[in-house]
Amino acid sequence: MIHPDYEMVIGLEVHAQVTTESKLFSGSSTAFGADPNTQANNIDLGMPGMLPVLNQDAVDAGIKLGLALGCRINRKSVFDRKNYFYPDLPKGYQISQFTLPIVEHGNITIDLADGSTKNIGVTRMHLEEDAGKSVHDFGADHHSHVDLNRAGIPLMEIVSEPDLRTPEEAGEYLKKLRSILRFLEVCDGNMEQGSMRCDANVSVRKKGVNTFGTRREIKNLNSIRNVMRAIEFEANHQVDVIENGGEIYQETILWDANKNETRTMRSKEDAHDYRYFPDPDLLPLYLTEERIDGCAKSMPELPDEMKERFIKDYNLSPYDASVLTLSKANASFYEAVVDDKNDPKLCANWVTGELFGALNKAGLDIDESPISPEQLGELVAMITGDIISGKIAKTVFEEMFETSKNPKEIVEEKGLVQITDKGAIEAIVDKIIANNADNVEKYRSGNDRVFGFFVGQVMKETGGKANPAIVNEILKEKL
Ligand code: ADP
Ligand code: MG
C-alpha cells in the first residue's frame, strides 16, 4: 500500500542459472557446493590466449525459454564484452549479449487474486556468464577471498517491461516465471541457493500521470518475499521524498532484509560506462530453422496450457487451476488423486485446502507428503460413496497425515462408518423428540431455528456419524 495519490511502476530483471553440466564457455563443472576454486579452469580464470567455446545446451535452453514466452527468436545474436573491474572477475569483462540478444519481445501472463489475468511484457532475454564470488571473511586473518567456481556459469537474464504496478503483481510474475523455467527444466528456480536472483526497478508517479518517474534499482534479491517487501518499502520511501519536496536520483541500492530498509550502493552506471563491444573471440550466433523447430518439438506442456486443460477437463475455477499447475509436482499429485474416477472439484478442494494447508504447517514439500495421492483419492471416494461424512473425513485426514495409514483402515479401526440405516436413525430421532417436548413445541409454533438443535442432538448421539441428508429428511418428517 502506498499513498492513495500515487502508483508504483516496477520492472524486474531476473538472472536464472541454466541447468547445464558445464559452463557457458568452458568445460568446468557447474555442480553446486564444491570446495572453492576446484571448478575453475584456465578459461574461467581469464588466462591470456584461452578461447571460449559456446555451450550449445545453454543455447537450446535459451531458445526454449524464448518460445515459451512467445518471444521473437533472433536468427542472429552477438556476444559482447561488458568491461568492469572487480576482484571476482579476473578477465576484466563479462561476456554478455547487449545489442542483439538471443530472444526478445515476449510476455508472461500473471494470475491476479480476483481470478483475472494480466499480460506483462518481456523486453528481452539474453545469455551471459556469471562472475565469481568474493568472500569477506573478517575473522582472525582479516582477509578477503575469491571463489571462482561460479565464474562462467551460464545465466539467462530475463528483463521485463515496466508493466508491474504492485508488489503482489511482481510476486506473481516471479512465481509464473519460475514455474515456466521449472516446467522447461532449464533452471531449478531455487532462489535461496542463488540459481534465480532478481533486481527490482522501482519508481512512483502521481495517478493519472503518463510519464514514468525516476527509478532506483534494488540489487540481488534472493526470495519472492524479499522482492515484495523491498518494493513496498522503496515505493513508500520515494513517495516520502517527493512529498517532502525532494527528488529521486537514478541509483543502485541494496535491500537489508534484517533492518527492513533499502540503502544506496552506488549511483547508477549507464551502458556506455561499460564500453560494450562484440567479443572478437566469439563469432555471432546463427540459429537455423531446423534447430528452432527441434526445440519447439521438444517443448513440454507449459503452466498456462496445463491450467487451461484443468479448467476444461476438470471443470475447476481459474484460481484452483492456477494453484494446482504452479508446479509439475502439484499437478501430477492432483491428477493421481482424481485418477480418472474421483470427483475433480472435490479432489481440488482436498488437495489445495486440507493437504496444502497441512504440508505448509509441517514445512513439507509435496513430494514429502505423508499421504499418497492414492490414499487421498480413496478418502474422497469414501465421501462421495456416502461411507463417511465430509466432517468425519477431516478427522480421518488428520490421522492419515500423522500415521500414513489407509483411510479404510482408520475408518474401520475407529468405527467411523457413516450411519445410513434409516431405521436406526429413526429410533434415535424418536428418542430425542420424546425428551425435548418444549423444543418440539417451539418448532411447531414456527421457530425454524430450533431445527438446528435437533440435528445437533442426533449428531451428538451418533458421534457425528449419521448421514446428514437422511437426518434432515427424517427430522422434517417427524417434527
Ligand atoms: P539497465 O540496463 O540500466 O538496467 P533497462 O533499460 O534495461 O536498464 O531497464 C531495466 C529495467 O528497468 C527493466 O525491467 C525496465 O522495465 C525497468 N524500468 C525502466 N524504466 C523504469 C521506470 N521508470 N520505473 C520502473 N522501472 C523501470
Ligand atoms: Mg539493470
mmCIF file with all atom_site columns, N, CA and C and ligand atoms in Angstrom, residues 13 157 199 201 215 217 219 268-269, ligand 2:
data_model
loop_
_atom_site.group_PDB
_atom_site.id
_atom_site.type_symbol
_atom_site.label_atom_id
_atom_site.label_alt_id
_atom_site.label_comp_id
_atom_site.label_asym_id
_atom_site.label_entity_id
_atom_site.label_seq_id
_atom_site.pdbx_PDB_ins_code
_atom_site.Cartn_x
_atom_site.Cartn_y
_atom_site.Cartn_z
_atom_site.occupancy
_atom_site.B_iso_or_equiv
_atom_site.pdbx_formal_charge
_atom_site.auth_seq_id
_atom_site.auth_comp_id
_atom_site.auth_asym_id
_atom_site.auth_atom_id
_atom_site.pdbx_PDB_model_num
ATOM   1  N  N  . GLU A 1 13  ? 14.388 -7.536  -13.417 1.00 0.00 ? 13  GLU A N  1
ATOM   2  C  CA . GLU A 1 13  ? 15.441 -8.221  -14.166 1.00 0.00 ? 13  GLU A CA 1
ATOM   3  C  C  . GLU A 1 13  ? 15.766 -9.482  -13.378 1.00 0.00 ? 13  GLU A C  1
ATOM   4  N  N  . GLU A 1 157 ? 19.341 -13.809 -18.571 1.00 0.00 ? 157 GLU A N  1
ATOM   5  C  CA . GLU A 1 157 ? 18.804 -12.609 -17.930 1.00 0.00 ? 157 GLU A CA 1
ATOM   6  C  C  . GLU A 1 157 ? 17.502 -12.240 -18.614 1.00 0.00 ? 157 GLU A C  1
ATOM   7  N  N  . ASP A 1 199 ? 16.644 -8.409  -9.638  1.00 0.00 ? 199 ASP A N  1
ATOM   8  C  CA . ASP A 1 199 ? 16.836 -6.980  -9.385  1.00 0.00 ? 199 ASP A CA 1
ATOM   9  C  C  . ASP A 1 199 ? 15.492 -6.316  -9.661  1.00 0.00 ? 199 ASP A C  1
ATOM   10 N  N  . ASN A 1 201 ? 13.444 -2.820  -10.323 1.00 0.00 ? 201 ASN A N  1
ATOM   11 C  CA . ASN A 1 201 ? 13.478 -1.393  -10.642 1.00 0.00 ? 201 ASN A CA 1
ATOM   12 C  C  . ASN A 1 201 ? 12.150 -0.782  -10.213 1.00 0.00 ? 201 ASN A C  1
ATOM   13 N  N  . ARG A 1 215 ? 13.661 5.926   -11.641 1.00 0.00 ? 215 ARG A N  1
ATOM   14 C  CA . ARG A 1 215 ? 13.673 4.645   -10.916 1.00 0.00 ? 215 ARG A CA 1
ATOM   15 C  C  . ARG A 1 215 ? 14.946 4.466   -10.118 1.00 0.00 ? 215 ARG A C  1
ATOM   16 N  N  . GLU A 1 217 ? 17.145 1.020   -8.615  1.00 0.00 ? 217 GLU A N  1
ATOM   17 C  CA . GLU A 1 217 ? 17.227 -0.419  -8.859  1.00 0.00 ? 217 GLU A CA 1
ATOM   18 C  C  . GLU A 1 217 ? 17.728 -1.128  -7.607  1.00 0.00 ? 217 GLU A C  1
ATOM   19 N  N  . LYS A 1 219 ? 19.180 -4.320  -5.923  1.00 0.00 ? 219 LYS A N  1
ATOM   20 C  CA . LYS A 1 219 ? 20.012 -5.413  -6.432  1.00 0.00 ? 219 LYS A CA 1
ATOM   21 C  C  . LYS A 1 219 ? 19.814 -6.723  -5.697  1.00 0.00 ? 219 LYS A C  1
ATOM   22 N  N  . LYS A 1 268 ? 23.804 5.186   -10.402 1.00 0.00 ? 268 LYS A N  1
ATOM   23 C  CA . LYS A 1 268 ? 23.561 4.262   -11.499 1.00 0.00 ? 268 LYS A CA 1
ATOM   24 C  C  . LYS A 1 268 ? 24.546 4.482   -12.646 1.00 0.00 ? 268 LYS A C  1
ATOM   25 N  N  . GLU A 1 269 ? 25.148 3.385   -13.092 1.00 0.00 ? 269 GLU A N  1
ATOM   26 C  CA . GLU A 1 269 ? 26.035 3.466   -14.254 1.00 0.00 ? 269 GLU A CA 1
ATOM   27 C  C  . GLU A 1 269 ? 25.189 3.379   -15.527 1.00 0.00 ? 269 GLU A C  1
HETATM 28 MG MG . MG  B 2 .   ? 19.852 -3.405  -14.856 1.00 0.00 ? 2   MG  B MG 1
#
